[in-house]
XYZ file of C-alpha atoms in Angstrom:
429
model
C 78.082 74.862 119.475
C 76.308 73.443 116.369
C 76.122 75.906 113.515
C 72.878 77.113 112.234
C 72.364 76.412 108.523
C 70.531 78.160 105.794
C 69.916 75.640 103.021
C 70.069 77.021 99.590
C 68.027 74.941 96.988
C 69.296 75.078 93.431
C 66.289 75.678 91.123
C 68.297 77.018 88.159
C 69.963 80.010 89.495
C 73.610 80.938 88.363
C 74.166 82.766 91.629
C 74.020 79.959 94.152
C 77.568 80.270 94.918
C 77.433 84.161 95.319
C 74.526 83.811 97.633
C 76.096 81.382 99.787
C 79.195 83.231 100.185
C 77.176 86.424 101.188
C 75.396 84.418 103.893
C 78.645 82.844 105.248
C 80.030 86.370 105.316
C 77.066 87.356 107.568
C 78.305 84.736 109.908
C 75.883 81.938 109.131
C 76.585 78.558 107.499
C 75.008 77.600 104.229
C 74.890 74.747 101.879
C 73.637 74.237 98.264
C 71.574 71.385 97.486
C 69.668 69.986 94.553
C 65.876 70.650 94.005
C 64.951 67.138 94.639
C 66.010 66.434 98.134
C 64.313 63.618 99.956
C 62.954 63.846 103.315
C 65.622 61.518 104.499
C 68.375 63.751 102.989
C 67.037 66.770 104.567
C 66.709 65.219 107.928
C 70.428 64.204 107.768
C 71.457 67.854 107.333
C 72.111 69.515 110.797
C 70.492 72.474 112.240
C 68.572 73.658 109.088
C 66.957 77.041 110.240
C 65.669 78.241 106.844
C 65.338 77.298 103.066
C 66.130 79.921 100.229
C 64.588 78.333 96.905
C 66.926 79.924 94.449
C 65.291 79.954 90.839
C 66.737 81.052 87.361
C 67.124 80.579 83.871
C 68.597 77.220 84.100
C 65.235 75.652 85.555
C 64.428 74.170 82.259
C 66.327 70.775 82.184
C 65.944 68.472 79.261
C 62.995 70.497 78.031
C 61.073 70.377 81.270
C 60.624 72.725 84.042
C 61.846 71.443 87.258
C 60.372 71.994 90.702
C 61.248 71.402 94.369
C 60.479 67.973 96.041
C 57.578 67.640 98.316
C 60.036 67.021 101.176
C 61.462 70.417 100.622
C 57.924 72.134 100.218
C 56.672 70.533 103.320
C 59.858 71.005 105.528
C 58.763 73.235 108.545
C 61.130 76.095 108.428
C 60.718 79.612 107.083
C 61.312 79.636 103.216
C 62.143 82.500 100.791
C 61.637 81.917 97.152
C 63.734 83.914 94.642
C 62.804 84.350 91.169
C 60.545 81.276 90.950
C 56.856 80.326 91.082
C 55.802 83.769 90.019
C 57.446 85.474 92.821
C 59.782 88.563 92.102
C 63.536 88.168 92.285
C 65.569 90.114 94.639
C 66.075 93.759 93.797
C 68.875 94.748 91.607
C 70.186 97.258 94.214
C 72.948 95.359 96.198
C 72.051 97.151 99.563
C 68.313 96.388 99.313
C 69.113 92.644 98.218
C 71.465 92.198 101.276
C 68.722 93.796 103.614
C 66.092 91.295 102.528
C 68.621 88.305 102.863
C 69.638 89.525 106.320
C 66.016 89.944 107.497
C 65.180 86.593 106.461
C 68.090 84.883 107.851
C 68.122 86.686 111.282
C 64.466 87.898 111.809
C 62.613 85.154 110.390
C 64.880 82.083 110.796
C 66.407 83.290 114.087
C 69.837 82.152 113.000
C 72.892 82.906 115.258
C 76.103 84.144 113.836
C 78.077 81.017 114.766
C 79.714 80.167 111.389
C 83.388 80.314 111.895
C 86.276 78.182 110.616
C 86.853 77.025 114.247
C 83.177 75.874 114.697
C 83.396 74.230 111.125
C 86.414 72.167 112.212
C 84.619 71.212 115.647
C 81.577 70.121 113.742
C 83.633 68.292 111.241
C 85.692 66.399 113.696
C 82.485 65.370 115.506
C 80.849 64.193 112.144
C 84.024 62.466 110.892
C 84.281 60.483 114.323
C 80.669 59.512 113.781
C 81.199 58.452 110.122
C 84.313 56.407 110.632
C 84.155 55.018 113.918
C 87.194 52.694 114.687
C 87.843 52.030 110.867
C 90.775 53.194 108.811
C 90.989 55.845 106.036
C 93.268 56.127 103.055
C 94.366 59.594 101.707
C 96.533 60.415 98.555
C 98.489 63.318 100.252
C 99.985 65.340 97.423
C 101.337 68.274 99.437
C 98.613 70.606 97.750
C 96.232 72.883 99.783
C 93.206 70.679 99.690
C 94.719 67.328 100.398
C 96.931 68.931 103.189
C 93.958 70.361 104.833
C 91.970 67.214 104.614
C 94.986 65.329 106.038
C 95.164 67.930 109.003
C 91.545 67.660 109.810
C 91.339 63.754 109.869
C 94.528 63.664 111.923
C 92.640 65.860 114.566
C 89.669 63.672 114.340
C 91.034 60.163 113.973
C 94.756 60.311 114.388
C 96.631 57.105 113.478
C 93.395 55.601 111.885
C 94.374 57.752 108.806
C 96.905 56.344 106.333
C 98.621 59.066 104.182
C 100.342 58.058 101.039
C 102.597 60.618 99.520
C 103.929 59.512 96.012
C 106.810 61.375 94.990
C 106.888 61.184 91.178
C 109.942 63.245 90.761
C 107.850 66.274 89.147
C 107.239 68.212 92.308
C 108.864 71.667 93.045
C 112.131 72.065 95.024
C 111.683 70.696 98.659
C 107.920 69.720 98.458
C 108.413 65.968 99.076
C 110.759 67.019 101.977
C 108.283 69.478 103.449
C 105.315 66.842 103.318
C 107.405 64.247 105.280
C 108.506 67.000 107.721
C 105.241 68.384 108.398
C 103.115 65.357 108.387
C 105.456 62.537 109.224
C 107.504 64.355 112.008
C 105.416 67.469 113.293
C 101.957 65.892 113.097
C 103.074 62.331 113.796
C 100.931 61.050 110.879
C 100.762 57.486 109.822
C 102.549 58.475 106.567
C 103.684 56.137 103.699
C 106.417 57.761 101.483
C 106.679 56.255 98.172
C 109.702 57.105 95.962
C 108.497 56.492 92.467
C 110.841 58.983 90.717
C 112.506 56.342 88.506
C 109.504 54.638 87.709
C 107.687 57.885 86.414
C 110.677 59.298 84.621
C 111.299 55.877 82.756
C 107.572 55.748 81.525
C 107.864 59.400 80.446
C 111.209 58.885 78.460
C 110.800 59.989 74.861
C 107.193 61.192 75.130
C 106.686 64.524 73.517
C 102.967 65.094 73.270
C 101.728 66.932 76.314
C 98.330 65.132 76.491
C 100.084 61.763 76.305
C 102.464 62.986 79.092
C 99.447 63.890 81.247
C 97.672 60.652 80.787
C 100.911 58.632 81.610
C 101.331 60.729 84.735
C 97.704 60.384 85.850
C 97.306 56.713 85.130
C 100.727 55.755 86.739
C 99.906 57.796 89.888
C 96.637 55.738 90.139
C 98.489 52.457 89.797
C 101.141 53.385 92.349
C 98.261 54.544 94.751
C 96.430 51.265 94.114
C 99.372 49.174 94.804
C 100.025 50.948 98.111
C 96.330 50.566 98.940
C 96.508 46.793 98.718
C 99.487 46.683 100.931
C 97.236 48.180 103.756
C 94.743 46.061 105.814
C 91.200 46.950 106.736
C 90.898 50.155 104.894
C 87.312 51.171 104.727
C 87.174 54.782 103.745
C 88.981 56.878 100.905
C 89.430 60.548 101.813
C 89.653 63.181 99.116
C 90.229 66.922 99.067
C 87.033 67.704 97.025
C 86.053 71.293 97.391
C 82.814 73.178 96.250
C 84.136 74.723 93.176
C 85.384 71.050 91.989
C 81.584 69.972 92.312
C 80.337 73.182 90.445
C 82.923 73.000 87.562
C 82.214 69.273 87.216
C 78.452 69.934 86.498
C 75.270 69.903 88.681
C 71.690 68.847 87.872
C 71.241 72.480 86.526
C 74.588 73.550 85.322
C 76.642 71.898 82.600
C 80.250 70.776 83.294
C 82.970 73.463 82.808
C 85.879 70.691 83.185
C 85.796 67.338 84.798
C 87.730 66.781 87.939
C 89.325 63.451 88.884
C 87.822 63.511 92.438
C 84.258 64.342 91.167
C 82.615 61.477 89.272
C 85.972 60.269 87.988
C 86.196 57.254 90.344
C 85.512 53.593 89.223
C 81.848 52.411 89.723
C 83.283 49.356 91.646
C 85.020 51.466 94.147
C 85.269 49.485 97.207
C 85.773 52.388 99.705
C 83.307 54.726 101.131
C 84.342 58.262 100.407
C 85.167 60.781 103.067
C 85.234 64.513 101.731
C 85.008 66.911 104.658
C 85.838 70.062 102.577
C 83.274 69.530 99.673
C 81.097 72.563 100.871
C 84.094 74.995 101.283
C 85.357 77.515 98.929
C 89.137 77.904 98.538
C 89.644 80.853 100.784
C 87.796 78.996 103.501
C 89.944 75.730 102.891
C 92.979 77.930 103.502
C 91.518 79.576 106.615
C 90.815 75.954 107.785
C 94.518 74.970 107.118
C 95.882 78.029 109.222
C 93.547 77.124 112.065
C 94.649 73.438 112.010
C 98.296 74.692 112.352
C 99.768 74.097 108.648
C 102.603 76.237 107.586
C 101.865 79.327 105.273
C 103.881 77.743 102.383
C 101.278 74.886 102.250
C 98.335 76.978 103.063
C 99.056 79.604 100.435
C 100.703 77.186 97.923
C 100.298 78.479 94.300
C 98.112 76.760 92.098
C 100.034 73.791 90.554
C 99.107 71.541 87.682
C 98.369 67.968 88.368
C 101.225 66.533 86.270
C 103.532 69.070 88.241
C 106.676 70.135 86.534
C 105.876 67.475 83.801
C 104.288 70.191 81.734
C 106.762 72.837 82.484
C 109.508 70.570 81.145
C 108.560 71.260 77.541
C 108.543 68.217 75.150
C 110.052 64.968 76.073
C 111.174 65.001 79.861
C 114.915 64.520 80.488
C 116.252 64.622 84.072
C 118.789 67.434 83.209
C 115.955 69.817 81.999
C 113.658 68.629 84.851
C 116.346 69.697 87.282
C 116.891 73.222 85.464
C 113.019 73.717 85.833
C 113.077 72.801 89.481
C 115.987 75.043 90.429
C 115.030 77.959 88.434
C 111.597 77.895 89.790
C 113.147 77.808 93.161
C 115.034 81.074 92.592
C 112.014 82.726 90.981
C 109.895 81.985 94.112
C 112.533 83.135 96.500
C 113.000 86.416 94.674
C 109.285 87.017 94.413
C 108.929 86.293 98.062
C 111.922 88.821 98.902
C 110.298 91.479 96.847
C 106.783 91.321 98.252
C 105.190 89.693 95.233
C 104.267 86.343 96.711
C 100.904 87.148 97.413
C 100.437 89.715 94.899
C 100.821 87.753 91.709
C 98.494 84.901 91.330
C 100.837 82.375 89.624
C 104.531 82.546 88.447
C 106.847 79.719 87.281
C 109.644 78.654 85.003
C 109.440 76.485 81.878
C 112.481 74.912 79.812
C 111.951 73.921 76.245
C 113.598 71.097 74.542
C 116.087 73.145 72.321
C 119.294 74.979 73.236
C 120.734 78.198 72.027
C 124.175 79.691 71.549
C 125.793 81.626 74.363
C 129.306 82.898 75.833
C 130.544 82.390 79.274
C 134.122 83.133 80.346
C 134.787 84.086 76.732
C 134.027 80.532 75.733
C 131.159 79.514 73.392
C 128.284 77.641 75.223
C 125.255 75.647 73.724
C 122.641 75.440 76.587
C 119.042 75.738 77.453
C 116.885 78.889 77.809
C 114.546 79.168 80.704
C 111.091 81.056 80.255
C 109.657 82.943 83.103
C 105.768 83.286 83.322
C 103.985 85.476 85.865
C 100.296 86.085 85.437
C 97.258 87.407 87.343
C 93.624 86.173 86.903
C 90.362 85.938 88.849
C 88.951 82.691 87.360
C 91.730 81.432 85.135
C 89.635 81.789 82.092
C 91.532 84.956 81.223
C 94.810 86.099 82.496
C 96.987 89.279 82.448
C 100.803 89.650 82.591
C 102.662 90.938 85.719
C 104.705 93.859 84.664
C 107.688 93.090 86.830
C 110.185 95.839 87.992
C 113.275 95.802 85.879
C 115.450 95.466 89.020
C 113.646 92.265 90.301
C 113.702 90.773 86.759
C 117.506 91.559 86.551
C 118.233 89.922 89.752
C 116.096 86.689 88.771
C 118.101 86.550 85.475
C 121.456 87.072 87.002
C 120.757 84.297 89.549
C 119.422 81.682 87.190
C 122.214 82.110 84.776
C 124.855 82.160 87.563
C 123.503 79.320 89.822
C 121.664 76.996 87.410
C 123.851 74.617 85.470
C 123.081 74.332 81.762
C 121.437 77.520 81.148
C 122.634 80.531 79.032
C 119.521 82.490 78.295
C 116.394 83.675 80.339
C 113.176 84.898 78.583
C 109.958 86.621 79.999
C 106.842 85.565 78.602
C 104.593 88.815 77.873
C 101.564 86.872 76.345
C 98.098 87.322 78.041
C 95.400 84.609 78.094
C 93.953 84.603 75.229
C 95.819 84.260 72.978
C 98.172 82.089 75.073
C 97.140 79.682 77.854
C 98.567 80.038 81.301
C 100.564 76.671 81.053
C 102.899 76.086 78.186
C 101.577 72.631 77.700
């Protein structure tokens, strides 16, 4: 069944995403689009049953007041104007506000409650088949939530026409490259290209101390490896990306300035020879995870913690060495195991270990040691702009410390970082 859609037109509101989520929670699909949509663009959107024109204080752009296009104004569906053209905004009372939206969506627009993850997947499979036809698609499969869900969705839609490239740069967590190969290469029978680039990356990073320089090397080298693998493939027409809606919002819209740039939003070269495929670009993170579950991905992929693009490269502090990188990987695995055993896996937003590039004096079996410390960090946040510290139970912390010092070679000290953001950042680098 085709999902009914309410179209939200961004006319300067700061609450477009809040409104979109509220309507989706009512069981109706929504998409947010700019104020200057053309007739062709509107006609290309499926099953639009109503339009909400969402005005606000960002309506003044470059000193001029923006307005909706003639195509939007003349489109023959019910419309609701919020805080624009002299019409009153919604009441501040949440119940009254929700009641007005519900009456518009269901009474005026006659929408059916047919937005669900399953219907979304069915619609996207059909749309992907139409867009791609018999051509081939290339996807950089990191093992993160977004790229994994895109891969699973494309496999369902086009099967072996999808070519997944997994680049192991040596900076992933313990077991992650193997998990990608097992899930996609074996269980889902994907057309998977596995690239072992560990030595290549670590050789490039040898002796590099500056965190930003490390990030640049990891990012640029990844693009080079991916481009090399792309050139080996024949007849690739499309490039798939795990872009999701928060990426687009944070990278800036026509009425909202960028918070931070995302590599998959506006960061691609102008001479890109591929047509983009971005089936998740209108979904929020929780909806992406729900899609992953519905597509049969394992929980440890679907509910994977936020993980920095440079991976463990920014948790092996200072110049990366193979010894300290292995300490980070092993200690991080122990921390995650113990958090899972103690019911903290879904409770704490992010937790990890970091290893600095200095040693401390210790004692083991009555013999002096000179080994590395491991730093544990566990934080909670809503938007990653601020973060609070998880106050771990002492028994849990004792178990983690005892396991790391006993099982991870080269460690004689474990520290717990108690600093919130601000003044600290979530990651150390």
